[in-house]
Coordinates of N, CA and C in Angstrom, one line a residue:
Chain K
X153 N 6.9 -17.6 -8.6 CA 7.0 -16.4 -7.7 C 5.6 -15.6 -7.9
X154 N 5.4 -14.9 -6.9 CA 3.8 -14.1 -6.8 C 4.3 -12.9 -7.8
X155 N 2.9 -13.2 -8.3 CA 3.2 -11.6 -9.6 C 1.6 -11.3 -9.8
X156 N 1.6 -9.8 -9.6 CA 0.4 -9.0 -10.0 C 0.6 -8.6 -11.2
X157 N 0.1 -8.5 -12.3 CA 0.2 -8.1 -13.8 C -1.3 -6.8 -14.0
X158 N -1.2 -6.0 -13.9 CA -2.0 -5.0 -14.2 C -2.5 -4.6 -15.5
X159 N -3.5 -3.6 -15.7 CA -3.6 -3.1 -17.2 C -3.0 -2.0 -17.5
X160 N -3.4 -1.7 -18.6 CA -2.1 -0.4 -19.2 C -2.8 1.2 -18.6
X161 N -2.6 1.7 -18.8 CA -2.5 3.7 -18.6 C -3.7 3.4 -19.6
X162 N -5.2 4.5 -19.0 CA -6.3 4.7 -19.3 C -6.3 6.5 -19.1
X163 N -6.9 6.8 -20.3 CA -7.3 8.1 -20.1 C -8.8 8.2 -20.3
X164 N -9.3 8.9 -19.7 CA -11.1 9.6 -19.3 C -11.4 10.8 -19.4
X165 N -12.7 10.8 -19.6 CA -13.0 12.2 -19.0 C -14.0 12.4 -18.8
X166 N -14.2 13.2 -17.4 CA -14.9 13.4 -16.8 C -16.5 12.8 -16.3
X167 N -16.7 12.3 -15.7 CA -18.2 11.2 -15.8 C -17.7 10.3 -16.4
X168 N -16.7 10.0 -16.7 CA -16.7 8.4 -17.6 C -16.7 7.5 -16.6
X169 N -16.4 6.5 -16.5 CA -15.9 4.9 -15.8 C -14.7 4.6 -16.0
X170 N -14.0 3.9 -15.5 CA -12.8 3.1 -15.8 C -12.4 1.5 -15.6
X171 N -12.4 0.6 -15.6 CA -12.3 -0.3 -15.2 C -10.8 -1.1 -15.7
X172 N -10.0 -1.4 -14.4 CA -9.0 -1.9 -13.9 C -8.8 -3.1 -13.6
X173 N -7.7 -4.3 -14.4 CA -7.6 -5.6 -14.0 C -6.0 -5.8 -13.6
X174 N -5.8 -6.8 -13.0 CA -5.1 -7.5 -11.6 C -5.3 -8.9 -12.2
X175 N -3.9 -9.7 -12.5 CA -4.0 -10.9 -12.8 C -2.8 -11.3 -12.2
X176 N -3.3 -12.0 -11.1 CA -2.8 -12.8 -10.2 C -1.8 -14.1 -10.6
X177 N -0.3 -14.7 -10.5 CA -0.3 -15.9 -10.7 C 1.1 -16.2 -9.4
X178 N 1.7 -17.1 -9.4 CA 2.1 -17.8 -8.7 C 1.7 -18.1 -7.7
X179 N 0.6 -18.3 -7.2 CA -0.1 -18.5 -5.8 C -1.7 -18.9 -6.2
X180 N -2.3 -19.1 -4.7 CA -3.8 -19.5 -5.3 C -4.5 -18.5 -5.0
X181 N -5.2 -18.0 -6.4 CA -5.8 -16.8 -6.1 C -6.7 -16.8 -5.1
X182 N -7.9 -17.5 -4.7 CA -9.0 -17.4 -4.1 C -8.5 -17.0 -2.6
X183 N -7.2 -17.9 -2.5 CA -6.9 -18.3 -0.9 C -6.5 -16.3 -0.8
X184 N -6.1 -15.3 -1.1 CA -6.1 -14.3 -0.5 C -6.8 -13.2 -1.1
X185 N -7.2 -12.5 0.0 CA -8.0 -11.0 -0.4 C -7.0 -10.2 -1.6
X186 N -7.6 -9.5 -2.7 CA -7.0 -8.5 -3.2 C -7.3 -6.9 -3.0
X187 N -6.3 -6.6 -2.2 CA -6.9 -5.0 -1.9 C -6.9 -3.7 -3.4
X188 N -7.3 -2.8 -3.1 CA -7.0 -1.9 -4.3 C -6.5 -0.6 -3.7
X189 N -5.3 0.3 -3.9 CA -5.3 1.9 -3.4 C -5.1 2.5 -4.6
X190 N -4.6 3.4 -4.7 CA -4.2 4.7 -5.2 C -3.9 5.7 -4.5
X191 N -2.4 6.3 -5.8 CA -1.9 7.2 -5.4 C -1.8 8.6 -5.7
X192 N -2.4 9.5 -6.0 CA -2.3 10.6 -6.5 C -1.4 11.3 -7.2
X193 N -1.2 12.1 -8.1 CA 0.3 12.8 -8.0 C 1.0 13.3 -7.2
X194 N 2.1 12.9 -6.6 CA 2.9 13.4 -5.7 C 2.3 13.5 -4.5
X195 N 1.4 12.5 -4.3 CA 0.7 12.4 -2.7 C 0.8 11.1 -2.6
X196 N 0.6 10.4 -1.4 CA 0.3 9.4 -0.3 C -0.4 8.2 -0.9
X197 N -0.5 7.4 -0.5 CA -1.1 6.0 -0.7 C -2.2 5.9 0.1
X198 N -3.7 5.6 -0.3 CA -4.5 5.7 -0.5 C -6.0 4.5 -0.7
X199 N -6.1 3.7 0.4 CA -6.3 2.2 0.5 C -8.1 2.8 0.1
X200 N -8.8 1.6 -1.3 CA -9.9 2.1 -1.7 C -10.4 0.8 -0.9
X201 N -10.3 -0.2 -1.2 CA -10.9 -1.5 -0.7 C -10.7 -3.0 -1.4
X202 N -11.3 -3.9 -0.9 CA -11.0 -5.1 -0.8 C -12.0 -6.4 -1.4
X203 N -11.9 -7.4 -2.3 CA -11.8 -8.0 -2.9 C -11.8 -9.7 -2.2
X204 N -12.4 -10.5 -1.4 CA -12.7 -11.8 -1.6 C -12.4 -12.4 -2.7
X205 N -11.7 -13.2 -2.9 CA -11.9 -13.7 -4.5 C -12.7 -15.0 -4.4
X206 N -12.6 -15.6 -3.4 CA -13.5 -16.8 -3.2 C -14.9 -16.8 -3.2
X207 N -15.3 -15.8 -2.4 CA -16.5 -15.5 -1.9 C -17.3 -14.6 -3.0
X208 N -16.2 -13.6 -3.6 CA -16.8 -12.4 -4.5 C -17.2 -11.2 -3.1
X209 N -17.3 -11.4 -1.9 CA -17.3 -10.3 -1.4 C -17.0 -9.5 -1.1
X210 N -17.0 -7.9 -0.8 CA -16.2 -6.7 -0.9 C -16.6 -6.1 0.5
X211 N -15.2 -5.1 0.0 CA -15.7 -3.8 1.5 C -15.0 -2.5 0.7
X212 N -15.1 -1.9 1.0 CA -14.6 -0.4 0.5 C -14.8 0.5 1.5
X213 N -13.4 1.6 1.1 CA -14.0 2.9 1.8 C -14.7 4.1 2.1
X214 N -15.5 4.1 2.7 CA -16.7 5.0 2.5 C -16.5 5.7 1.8
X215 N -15.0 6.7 1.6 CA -15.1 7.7 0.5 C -15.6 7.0 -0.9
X216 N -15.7 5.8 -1.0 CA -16.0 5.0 -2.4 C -16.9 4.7 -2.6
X217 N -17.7 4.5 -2.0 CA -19.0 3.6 -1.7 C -20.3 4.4 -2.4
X218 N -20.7 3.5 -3.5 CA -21.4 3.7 -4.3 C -20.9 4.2 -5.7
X219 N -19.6 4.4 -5.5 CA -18.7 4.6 -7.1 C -17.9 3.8 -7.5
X220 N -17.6 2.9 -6.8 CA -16.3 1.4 -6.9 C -17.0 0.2 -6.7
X221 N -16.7 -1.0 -7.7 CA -17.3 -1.9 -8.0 C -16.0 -2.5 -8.3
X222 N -15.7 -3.5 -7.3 CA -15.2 -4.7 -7.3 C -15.8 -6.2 -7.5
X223 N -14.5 -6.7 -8.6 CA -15.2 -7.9 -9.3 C -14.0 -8.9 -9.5
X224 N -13.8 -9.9 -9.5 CA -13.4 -11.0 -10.1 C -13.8 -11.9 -11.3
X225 N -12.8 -12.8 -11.5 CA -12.8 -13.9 -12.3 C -11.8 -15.3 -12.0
X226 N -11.9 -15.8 -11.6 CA -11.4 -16.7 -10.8 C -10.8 -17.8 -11.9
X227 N -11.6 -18.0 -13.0 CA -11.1 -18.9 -13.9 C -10.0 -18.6 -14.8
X228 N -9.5 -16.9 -14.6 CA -8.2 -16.3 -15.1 C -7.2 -15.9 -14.0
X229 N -7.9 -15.7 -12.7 CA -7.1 -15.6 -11.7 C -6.7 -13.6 -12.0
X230 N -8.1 -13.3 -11.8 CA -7.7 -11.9 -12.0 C -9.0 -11.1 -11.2
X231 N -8.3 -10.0 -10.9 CA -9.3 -8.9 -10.1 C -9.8 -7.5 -10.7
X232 N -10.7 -6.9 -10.8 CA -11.2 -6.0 -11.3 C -11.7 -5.0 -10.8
X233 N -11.4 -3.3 -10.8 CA -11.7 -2.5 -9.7 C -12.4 -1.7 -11.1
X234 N -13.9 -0.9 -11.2 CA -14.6 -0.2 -11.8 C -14.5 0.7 -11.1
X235 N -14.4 2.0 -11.2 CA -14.7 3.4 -10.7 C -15.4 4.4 -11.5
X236 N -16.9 4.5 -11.1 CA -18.0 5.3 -12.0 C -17.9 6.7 -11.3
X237 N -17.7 7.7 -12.9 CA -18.6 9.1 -12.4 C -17.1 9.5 -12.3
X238 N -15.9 9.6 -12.8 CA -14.7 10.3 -12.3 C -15.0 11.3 -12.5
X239 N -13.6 12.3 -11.8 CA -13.5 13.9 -11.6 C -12.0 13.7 -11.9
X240 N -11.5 14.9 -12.0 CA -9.7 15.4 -12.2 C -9.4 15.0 -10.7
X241 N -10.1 14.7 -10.0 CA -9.5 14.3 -8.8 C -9.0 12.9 -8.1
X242 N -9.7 12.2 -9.6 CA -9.4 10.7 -9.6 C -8.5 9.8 -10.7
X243 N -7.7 11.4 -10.9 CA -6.0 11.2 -11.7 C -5.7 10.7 -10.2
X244 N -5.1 9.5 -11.0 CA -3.9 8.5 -9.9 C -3.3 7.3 -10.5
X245 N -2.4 7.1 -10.1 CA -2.2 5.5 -10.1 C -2.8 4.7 -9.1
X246 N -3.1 3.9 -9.8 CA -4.3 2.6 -8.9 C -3.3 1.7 -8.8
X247 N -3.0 0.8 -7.6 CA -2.5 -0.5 -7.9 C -3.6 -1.6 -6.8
X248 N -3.0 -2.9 -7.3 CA -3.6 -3.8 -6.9 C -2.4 -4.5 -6.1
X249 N -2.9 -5.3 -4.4 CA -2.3 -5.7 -3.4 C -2.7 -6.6 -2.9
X250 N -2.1 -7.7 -2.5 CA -2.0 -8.7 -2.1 C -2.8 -9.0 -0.5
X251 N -3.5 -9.1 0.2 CA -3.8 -9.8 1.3 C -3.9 -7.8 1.8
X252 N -4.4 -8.5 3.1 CA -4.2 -7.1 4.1 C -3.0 -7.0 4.5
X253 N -2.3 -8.3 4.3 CA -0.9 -7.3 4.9 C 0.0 -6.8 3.3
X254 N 0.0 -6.8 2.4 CA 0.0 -5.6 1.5 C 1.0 -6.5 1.0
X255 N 1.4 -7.5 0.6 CA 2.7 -8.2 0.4 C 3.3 -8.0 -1.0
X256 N 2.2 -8.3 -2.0 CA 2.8 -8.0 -3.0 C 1.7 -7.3 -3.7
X257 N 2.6 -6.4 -5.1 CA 2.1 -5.4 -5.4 C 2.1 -5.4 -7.1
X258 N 1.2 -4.7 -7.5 CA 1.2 -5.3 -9.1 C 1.9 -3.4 -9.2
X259 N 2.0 -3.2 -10.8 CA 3.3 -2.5 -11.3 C 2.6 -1.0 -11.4
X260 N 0.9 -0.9 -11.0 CA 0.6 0.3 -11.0 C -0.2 0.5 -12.4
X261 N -1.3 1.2 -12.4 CA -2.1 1.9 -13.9 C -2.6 3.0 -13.6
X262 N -1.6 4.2 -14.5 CA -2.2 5.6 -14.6 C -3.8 5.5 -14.8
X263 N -4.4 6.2 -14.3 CA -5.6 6.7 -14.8 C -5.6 8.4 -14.9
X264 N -5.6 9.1 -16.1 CA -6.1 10.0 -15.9 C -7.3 10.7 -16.8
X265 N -7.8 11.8 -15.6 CA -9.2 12.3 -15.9 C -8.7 13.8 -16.6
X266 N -9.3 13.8 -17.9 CA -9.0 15.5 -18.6 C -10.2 15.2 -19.7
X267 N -10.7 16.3 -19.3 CA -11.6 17.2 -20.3 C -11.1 16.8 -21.5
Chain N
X43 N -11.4 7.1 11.7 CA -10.1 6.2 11.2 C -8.7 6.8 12.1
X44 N -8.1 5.6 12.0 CA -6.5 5.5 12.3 C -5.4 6.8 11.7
X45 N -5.4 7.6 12.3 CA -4.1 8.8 12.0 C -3.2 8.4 12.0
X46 N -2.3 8.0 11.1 CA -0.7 7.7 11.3 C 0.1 9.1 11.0
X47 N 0.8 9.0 12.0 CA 1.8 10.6 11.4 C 3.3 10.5 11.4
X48 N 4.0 10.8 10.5 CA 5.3 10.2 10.4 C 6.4 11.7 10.6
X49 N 7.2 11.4 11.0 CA 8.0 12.4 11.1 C 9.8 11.7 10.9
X50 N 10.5 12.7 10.4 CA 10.3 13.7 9.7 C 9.7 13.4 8.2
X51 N 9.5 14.3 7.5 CA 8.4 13.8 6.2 C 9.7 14.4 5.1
X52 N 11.0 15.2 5.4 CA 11.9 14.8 4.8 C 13.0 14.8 5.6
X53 N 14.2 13.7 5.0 CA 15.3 13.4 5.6 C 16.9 13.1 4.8
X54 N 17.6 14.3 5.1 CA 18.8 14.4 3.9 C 19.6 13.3 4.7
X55 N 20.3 12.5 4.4 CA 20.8 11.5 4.8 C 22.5 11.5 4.3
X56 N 23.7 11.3 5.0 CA 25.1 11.0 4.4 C 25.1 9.7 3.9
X57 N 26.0 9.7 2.7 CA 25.9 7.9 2.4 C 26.5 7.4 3.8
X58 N 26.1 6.0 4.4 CA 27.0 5.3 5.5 C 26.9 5.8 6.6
X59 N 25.9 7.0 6.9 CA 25.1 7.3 8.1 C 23.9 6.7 8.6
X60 N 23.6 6.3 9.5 CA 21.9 5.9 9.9 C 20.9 7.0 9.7
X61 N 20.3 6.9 9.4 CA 18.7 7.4 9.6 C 17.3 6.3 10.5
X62 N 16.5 7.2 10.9 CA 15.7 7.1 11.6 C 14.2 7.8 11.4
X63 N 13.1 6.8 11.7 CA 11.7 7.7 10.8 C 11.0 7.2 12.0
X64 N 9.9 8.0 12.5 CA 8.9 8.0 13.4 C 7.8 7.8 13.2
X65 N 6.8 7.1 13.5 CA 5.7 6.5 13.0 C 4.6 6.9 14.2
X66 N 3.6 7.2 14.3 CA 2.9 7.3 15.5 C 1.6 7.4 15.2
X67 N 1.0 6.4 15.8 CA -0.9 6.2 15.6 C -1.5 6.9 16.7
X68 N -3.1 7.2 15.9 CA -3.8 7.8 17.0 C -4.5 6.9 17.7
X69 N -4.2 5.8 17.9 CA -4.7 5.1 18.8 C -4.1 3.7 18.6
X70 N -4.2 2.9 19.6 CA -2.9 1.6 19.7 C -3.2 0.8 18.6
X71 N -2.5 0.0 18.2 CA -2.3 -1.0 17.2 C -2.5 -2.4 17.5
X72 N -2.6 -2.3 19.3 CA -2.6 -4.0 19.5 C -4.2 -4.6 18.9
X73 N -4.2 -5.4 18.0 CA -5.1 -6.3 17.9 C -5.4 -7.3 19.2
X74 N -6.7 -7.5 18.7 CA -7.3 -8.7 19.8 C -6.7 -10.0 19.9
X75 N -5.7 -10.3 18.7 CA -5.2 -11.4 18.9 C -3.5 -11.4 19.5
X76 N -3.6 -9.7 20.0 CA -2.0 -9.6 20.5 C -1.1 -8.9 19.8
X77 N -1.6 -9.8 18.4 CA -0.4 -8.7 17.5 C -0.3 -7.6 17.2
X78 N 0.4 -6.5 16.3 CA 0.1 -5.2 16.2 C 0.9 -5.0 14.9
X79 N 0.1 -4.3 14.1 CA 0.1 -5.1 12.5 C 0.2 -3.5 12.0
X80 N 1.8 -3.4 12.3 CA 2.3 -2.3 11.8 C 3.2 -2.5 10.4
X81 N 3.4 -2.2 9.5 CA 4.1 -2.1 8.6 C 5.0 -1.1 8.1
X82 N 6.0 -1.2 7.4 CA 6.7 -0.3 6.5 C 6.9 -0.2 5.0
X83 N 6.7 0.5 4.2 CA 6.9 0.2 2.7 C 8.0 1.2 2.4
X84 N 8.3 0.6 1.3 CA 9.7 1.7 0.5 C 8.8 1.7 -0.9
X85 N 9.3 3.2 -1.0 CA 8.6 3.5 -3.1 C 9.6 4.1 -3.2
X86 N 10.5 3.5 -4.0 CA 11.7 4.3 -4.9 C 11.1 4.8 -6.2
X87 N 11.6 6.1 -6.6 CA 11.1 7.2 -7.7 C 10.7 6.0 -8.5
X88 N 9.6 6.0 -9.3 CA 8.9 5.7 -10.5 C 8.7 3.9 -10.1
X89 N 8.4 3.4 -8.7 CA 8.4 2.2 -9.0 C 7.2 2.4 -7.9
X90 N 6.7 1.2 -7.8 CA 5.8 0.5 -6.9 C 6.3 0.5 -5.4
X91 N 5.1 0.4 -4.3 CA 5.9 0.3 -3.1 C 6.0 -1.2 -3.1
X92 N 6.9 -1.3 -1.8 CA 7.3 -2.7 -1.5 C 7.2 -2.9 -0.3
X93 N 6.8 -3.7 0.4 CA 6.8 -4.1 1.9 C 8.0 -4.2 2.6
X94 N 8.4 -3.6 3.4 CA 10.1 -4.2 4.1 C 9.6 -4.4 5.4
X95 N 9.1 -4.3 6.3 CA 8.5 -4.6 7.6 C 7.4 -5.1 8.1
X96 N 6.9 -6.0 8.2 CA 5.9 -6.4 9.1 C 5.7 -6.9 10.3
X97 N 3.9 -6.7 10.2 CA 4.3 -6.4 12.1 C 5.4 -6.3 12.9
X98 N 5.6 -5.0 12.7 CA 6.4 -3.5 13.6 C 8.0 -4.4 13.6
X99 N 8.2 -5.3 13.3 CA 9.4 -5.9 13.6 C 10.2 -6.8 12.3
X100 N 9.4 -7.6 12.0 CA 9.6 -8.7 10.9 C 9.9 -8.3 9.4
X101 N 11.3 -8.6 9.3 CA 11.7 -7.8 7.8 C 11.1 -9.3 6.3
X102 N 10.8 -8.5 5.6 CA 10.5 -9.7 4.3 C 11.7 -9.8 4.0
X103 N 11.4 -11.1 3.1 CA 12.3 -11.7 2.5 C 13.0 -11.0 1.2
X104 N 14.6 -10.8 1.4 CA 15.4 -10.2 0.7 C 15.8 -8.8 0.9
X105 N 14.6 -8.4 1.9 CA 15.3 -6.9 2.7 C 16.5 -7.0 3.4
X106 N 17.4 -5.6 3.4 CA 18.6 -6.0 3.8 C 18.7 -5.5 5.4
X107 N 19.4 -6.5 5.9 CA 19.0 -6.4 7.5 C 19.5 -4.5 8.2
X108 N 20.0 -4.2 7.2 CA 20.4 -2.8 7.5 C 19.2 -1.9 7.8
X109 N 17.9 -2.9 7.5 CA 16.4 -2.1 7.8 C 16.2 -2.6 9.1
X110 N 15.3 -1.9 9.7 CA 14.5 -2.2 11.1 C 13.7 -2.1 11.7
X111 N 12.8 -2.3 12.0 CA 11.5 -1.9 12.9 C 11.5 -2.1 14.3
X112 N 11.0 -1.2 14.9 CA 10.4 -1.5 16.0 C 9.5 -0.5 16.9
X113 N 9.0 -0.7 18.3 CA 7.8 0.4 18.6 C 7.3 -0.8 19.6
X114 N 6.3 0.4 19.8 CA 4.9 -0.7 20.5 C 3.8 0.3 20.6
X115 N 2.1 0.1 21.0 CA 1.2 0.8 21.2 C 1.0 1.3 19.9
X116 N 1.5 3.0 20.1 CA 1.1 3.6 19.4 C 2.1 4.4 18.4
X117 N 3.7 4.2 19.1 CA 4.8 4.5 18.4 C 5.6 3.4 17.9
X118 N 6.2 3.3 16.4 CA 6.9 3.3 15.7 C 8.0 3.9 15.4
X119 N 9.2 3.0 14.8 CA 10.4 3.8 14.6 C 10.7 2.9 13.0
X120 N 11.0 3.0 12.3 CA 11.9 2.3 11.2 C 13.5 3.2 11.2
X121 N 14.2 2.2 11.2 CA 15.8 2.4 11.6 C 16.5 2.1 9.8
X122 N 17.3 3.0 9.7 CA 18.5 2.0 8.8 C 20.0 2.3 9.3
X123 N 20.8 1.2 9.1 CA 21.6 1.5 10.3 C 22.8 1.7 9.1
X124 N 22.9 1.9 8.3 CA 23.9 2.6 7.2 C 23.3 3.2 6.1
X125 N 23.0 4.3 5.6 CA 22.2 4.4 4.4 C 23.2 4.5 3.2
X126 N 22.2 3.9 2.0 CA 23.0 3.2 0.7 C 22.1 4.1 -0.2
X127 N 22.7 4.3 -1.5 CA 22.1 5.3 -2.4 C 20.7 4.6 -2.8
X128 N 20.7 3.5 -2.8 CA 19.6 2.7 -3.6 C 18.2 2.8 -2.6
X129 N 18.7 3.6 -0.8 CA 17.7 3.9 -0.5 C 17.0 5.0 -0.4
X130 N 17.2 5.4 -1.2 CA 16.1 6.7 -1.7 C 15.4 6.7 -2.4
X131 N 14.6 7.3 -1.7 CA 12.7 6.8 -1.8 C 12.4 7.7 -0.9
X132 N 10.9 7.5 -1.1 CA 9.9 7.2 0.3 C 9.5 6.2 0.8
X133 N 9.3 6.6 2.1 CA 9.1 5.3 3.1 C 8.1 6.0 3.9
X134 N 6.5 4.7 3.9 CA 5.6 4.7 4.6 C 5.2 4.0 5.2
X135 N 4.9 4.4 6.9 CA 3.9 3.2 7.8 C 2.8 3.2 7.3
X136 N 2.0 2.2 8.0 CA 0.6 1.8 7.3 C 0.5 0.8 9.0
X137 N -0.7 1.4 9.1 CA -1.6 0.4 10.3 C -2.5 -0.6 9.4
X138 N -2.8 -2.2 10.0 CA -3.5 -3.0 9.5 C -4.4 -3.8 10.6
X139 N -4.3 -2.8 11.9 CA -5.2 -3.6 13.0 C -6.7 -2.8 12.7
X140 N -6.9 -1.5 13.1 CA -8.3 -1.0 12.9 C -8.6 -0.4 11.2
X141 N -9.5 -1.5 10.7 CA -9.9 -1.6 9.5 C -11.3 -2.1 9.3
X142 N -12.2 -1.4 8.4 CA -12.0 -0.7 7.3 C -11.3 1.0 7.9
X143 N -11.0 1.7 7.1 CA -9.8 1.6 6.7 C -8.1 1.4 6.7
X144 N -7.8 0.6 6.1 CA -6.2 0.6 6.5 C -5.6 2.3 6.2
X145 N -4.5 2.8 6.5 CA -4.6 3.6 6.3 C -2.6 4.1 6.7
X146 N -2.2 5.3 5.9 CA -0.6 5.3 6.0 C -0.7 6.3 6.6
X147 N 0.9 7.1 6.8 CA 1.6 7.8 7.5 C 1.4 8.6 6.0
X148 N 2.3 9.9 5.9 CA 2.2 11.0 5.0 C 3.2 10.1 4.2
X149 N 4.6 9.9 4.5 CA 5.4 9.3 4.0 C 6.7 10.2 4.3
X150 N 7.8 10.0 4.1 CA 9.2 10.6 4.7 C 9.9 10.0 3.2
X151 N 10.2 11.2 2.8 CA 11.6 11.3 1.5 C 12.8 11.3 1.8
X152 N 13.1 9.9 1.7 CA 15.0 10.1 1.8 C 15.6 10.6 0.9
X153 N 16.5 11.6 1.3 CA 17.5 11.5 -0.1 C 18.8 11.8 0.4
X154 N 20.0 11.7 -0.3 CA 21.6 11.8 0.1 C 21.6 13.1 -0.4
X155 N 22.7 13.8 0.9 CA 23.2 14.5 1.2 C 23.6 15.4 0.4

């Protein structure tokens, strides 16, 4: 069965980095895109961008662009979302998703940003 | 980008009553290949969302047919045609034709009565 396995709850602060993994198994990783969102506290779901595993190539959404660095590893069958320079505004849960049509979903990693 | 707007954004529900959620894009959903790559997700308190509808009609595997989709253009509806305690959550559309960005509805809170 398809299972996203994520990393644990990360705390930061402020200007730090974070970097988030996605380990992909019952399926073949390459063959589908891995998207990334987040959710805020008590707000909306939140599509950051996307993940080639084959290719290594990405897209993101502008609100990201130039702070999010997507990456793989294909020989573990896992995906990696970096996000440089946080703010308190980039407390969320991040998850990692399956294809563009969103199918499956890994179990979610708090990140939060505090002084 | 794609506005989805959902209404109502909350909905008290009787157990073994229907409910009904409105979905509506700012602009159509048909893709060039025809289809129109609407979805629905459920997020029950403290879990992950889960897909229950795709394109605007097609339930995943293991959803209970008591869910439903349908629409066309630019409106959406997700149906349930008895509500069950275990469906309380939120439930959000999400467009997947005009991308970069994909992008959701606010979301609508069910909860019993």
């Amino acid at each position: 069965q398809v299972q996203l396995v994520q990393s644990g709850a990360e705390v930061k602060k402020p200007g730090a980095s974070v970097k988030v993994s996605c380990k992909a198994s019952g399926y073949t990783f390459t063959a589908y895109y891995m998207h990334w969102l987040r959710q805020a506290p008590g707000q909306g779901l939140e599509w950051m961008g996307w993940i080639n595993p084959n290719s290594g190539g990405t897209n993101s959404a502008q609100k990201f662009q130039g702070r999010v660095t997507m990456t793989r590893d294909t020989s573990i069958s896992t995906a990696y979302m970096e996000l440089n320079r946080l703010t308190s505004d980039d407390t969320a849960v991040y998850y990692c998703s399956r294809d563009g049509a969103l199918d499956y979903w890994g179990q979610g990693t708090l990140v939060t940003v505090s002084s | 980008d794609v506005v989805m707007t959902q209404s109502p954004l909350s909905l008290p529900v009787t157990l073994g009553q229907p409910a009904s959620i409105s979905c509506r894009s700012s602009q159509s959903l048909v893709y060039s290949d025809g289809n129109i790559y609407l979805s629905w997700f459920q997020q029950r308190p403290g879990q992950s969302p889960r897909r229950l509808i795709y394109k605007v009609s097609n339930r995943d595997s293991g959803v209970p047919d008591r869910f439903s989709g349908s629409g066309s253009g630019t409106d959406f509806t997700l149906k349930i045609s008895r509500v069950e305690a275990e469906d309380v959550g939120v439930y959000y559309c999400m467009q997947g034709t005009h991308w970069p960005p994909w992008t959701f509805g606010q979301g609508t809170k069910v909860e019993i009565k």
